[in-house]
Amino acid sequence: MVLPNFKENLGKYAKLLVANGINVQPGHTLALSIDVEQRELAHLIVKEAYALGAHEVIVQWTDDVIN
């Protein structure tokens, strides 16, 4: 069951995480290690990081099936 407003809340969470938790600033490089099952969250984190001026976002995908 998907919770109501899940995508909207996930977007808000990604924004909070990038702006306040990670504190991405213009020119920063962000390295993100995240499981492939969390790809939707990863996409939102990358989007928010670039919106805040990140120079580069490096994503390292993990997968429990093949790791």
mmCIF file of C-alpha atoms in Angstrom:
data_model
loop_
_atom_site.group_PDB
_atom_site.id
_atom_site.type_symbol
_atom_site.label_atom_id
_atom_site.label_comp_id
_atom_site.label_asym_id
_atom_site.label_seq_id
_atom_site.Cartn_x
_atom_site.Cartn_y
_atom_site.Cartn_z
ATOM 1 C CA MET A 1 0.000 0.000 0.000
ATOM 2 C CA VAL A 2 1.363 3.400 -0.958
ATOM 3 C CA LEU A 3 0.724 6.091 1.620
ATOM 4 C CA PRO A 4 -1.197 9.173 0.496
ATOM 5 C CA ASN A 5 1.140 11.958 -0.620
ATOM 6 C CA PHE A 6 4.131 9.585 -0.443
ATOM 7 C CA LYS A 7 5.909 11.114 -3.444
ATOM 8 C CA GLU A 8 5.283 14.639 -2.197
ATOM 9 C CA ASN A 9 6.611 13.755 1.258
ATOM 10 C CA LEU A 10 9.618 11.965 -0.229
ATOM 11 C CA GLY A 11 10.435 15.126 -2.167
ATOM 12 C CA LYS A 12 10.177 17.205 1.007
ATOM 13 C CA TYR A 13 12.414 14.728 2.816
ATOM 14 C CA ALA A 14 15.041 14.859 0.054
ATOM 15 C CA LYS A 15 15.012 18.662 0.151
ATOM 16 C CA LEU A 16 15.392 18.699 3.951
ATOM 17 C CA LEU A 17 18.157 16.100 3.811
ATOM 18 C CA VAL A 18 20.191 17.920 1.162
ATOM 19 C CA ALA A 19 19.690 21.476 2.442
ATOM 20 C CA ASN A 20 19.919 20.899 6.187
ATOM 21 C CA GLY A 21 21.306 17.432 6.865
ATOM 22 C CA ILE A 22 24.079 17.424 4.268
ATOM 23 C CA ASN A 23 24.192 21.221 3.906
ATOM 24 C CA VAL A 24 25.101 21.230 0.212
ATOM 25 C CA GLN A 25 26.570 24.570 -0.861
ATOM 26 C CA PRO A 26 27.338 25.966 -4.323
ATOM 27 C CA GLY A 27 30.417 24.290 -5.770
ATOM 28 C CA HIS A 28 30.284 21.246 -3.491
ATOM 29 C CA THR A 29 30.671 17.675 -4.689
ATOM 30 C CA LEU A 30 28.237 15.197 -3.162
ATOM 31 C CA ALA A 31 29.006 11.464 -3.030
ATOM 32 C CA LEU A 32 25.928 9.310 -2.470
ATOM 33 C CA SER A 33 25.941 5.569 -1.814
ATOM 34 C CA ILE A 34 22.415 4.198 -2.051
ATOM 35 C CA ASP A 35 20.662 0.923 -2.809
ATOM 36 C CA VAL A 36 19.040 0.498 -6.213
ATOM 37 C CA GLU A 37 15.716 -0.097 -4.467
ATOM 38 C CA GLN A 38 15.875 3.525 -3.281
ATOM 39 C CA ARG A 39 16.321 4.959 -6.778
ATOM 40 C CA GLU A 40 13.371 7.348 -6.484
ATOM 41 C CA LEU A 41 14.896 8.930 -3.373
ATOM 42 C CA ALA A 42 18.303 9.036 -5.081
ATOM 43 C CA HIS A 43 16.843 10.885 -8.067
ATOM 44 C CA LEU A 44 15.278 13.471 -5.761
ATOM 45 C CA ILE A 45 18.495 13.915 -3.751
ATOM 46 C CA VAL A 46 20.492 14.466 -6.947
ATOM 47 C CA LYS A 47 17.901 16.951 -8.223
ATOM 48 C CA GLU A 48 17.933 18.929 -4.961
ATOM 49 C CA ALA A 49 21.735 18.941 -4.748
ATOM 50 C CA TYR A 50 22.049 20.422 -8.229
ATOM 51 C CA ALA A 51 19.279 22.923 -7.447
ATOM 52 C CA LEU A 52 21.374 24.147 -4.506
ATOM 53 C CA GLY A 53 24.399 24.598 -6.760
ATOM 54 C CA ALA A 54 26.332 21.369 -6.303
ATOM 55 C CA HIS A 55 29.181 21.118 -8.798
ATOM 56 C CA GLU A 56 28.930 17.338 -9.093
ATOM 57 C CA VAL A 57 26.904 14.495 -7.617
ATOM 58 C CA ILE A 58 28.477 11.041 -7.685
ATOM 59 C CA VAL A 59 26.084 8.140 -7.113
ATOM 60 C CA GLN A 60 27.412 4.724 -6.102
ATOM 61 C CA TRP A 61 24.637 2.195 -6.481
ATOM 62 C CA THR A 62 24.509 -0.831 -4.192
ATOM 63 C CA ASP A 63 22.479 -3.979 -4.715
ATOM 64 C CA ASP A 64 22.084 -6.635 -2.022
ATOM 65 C CA VAL A 65 21.431 -9.297 -4.641
ATOM 66 C CA ILE A 66 24.827 -8.943 -6.317
ATOM 67 C CA ASN A 67 26.963 -7.595 -3.448
#
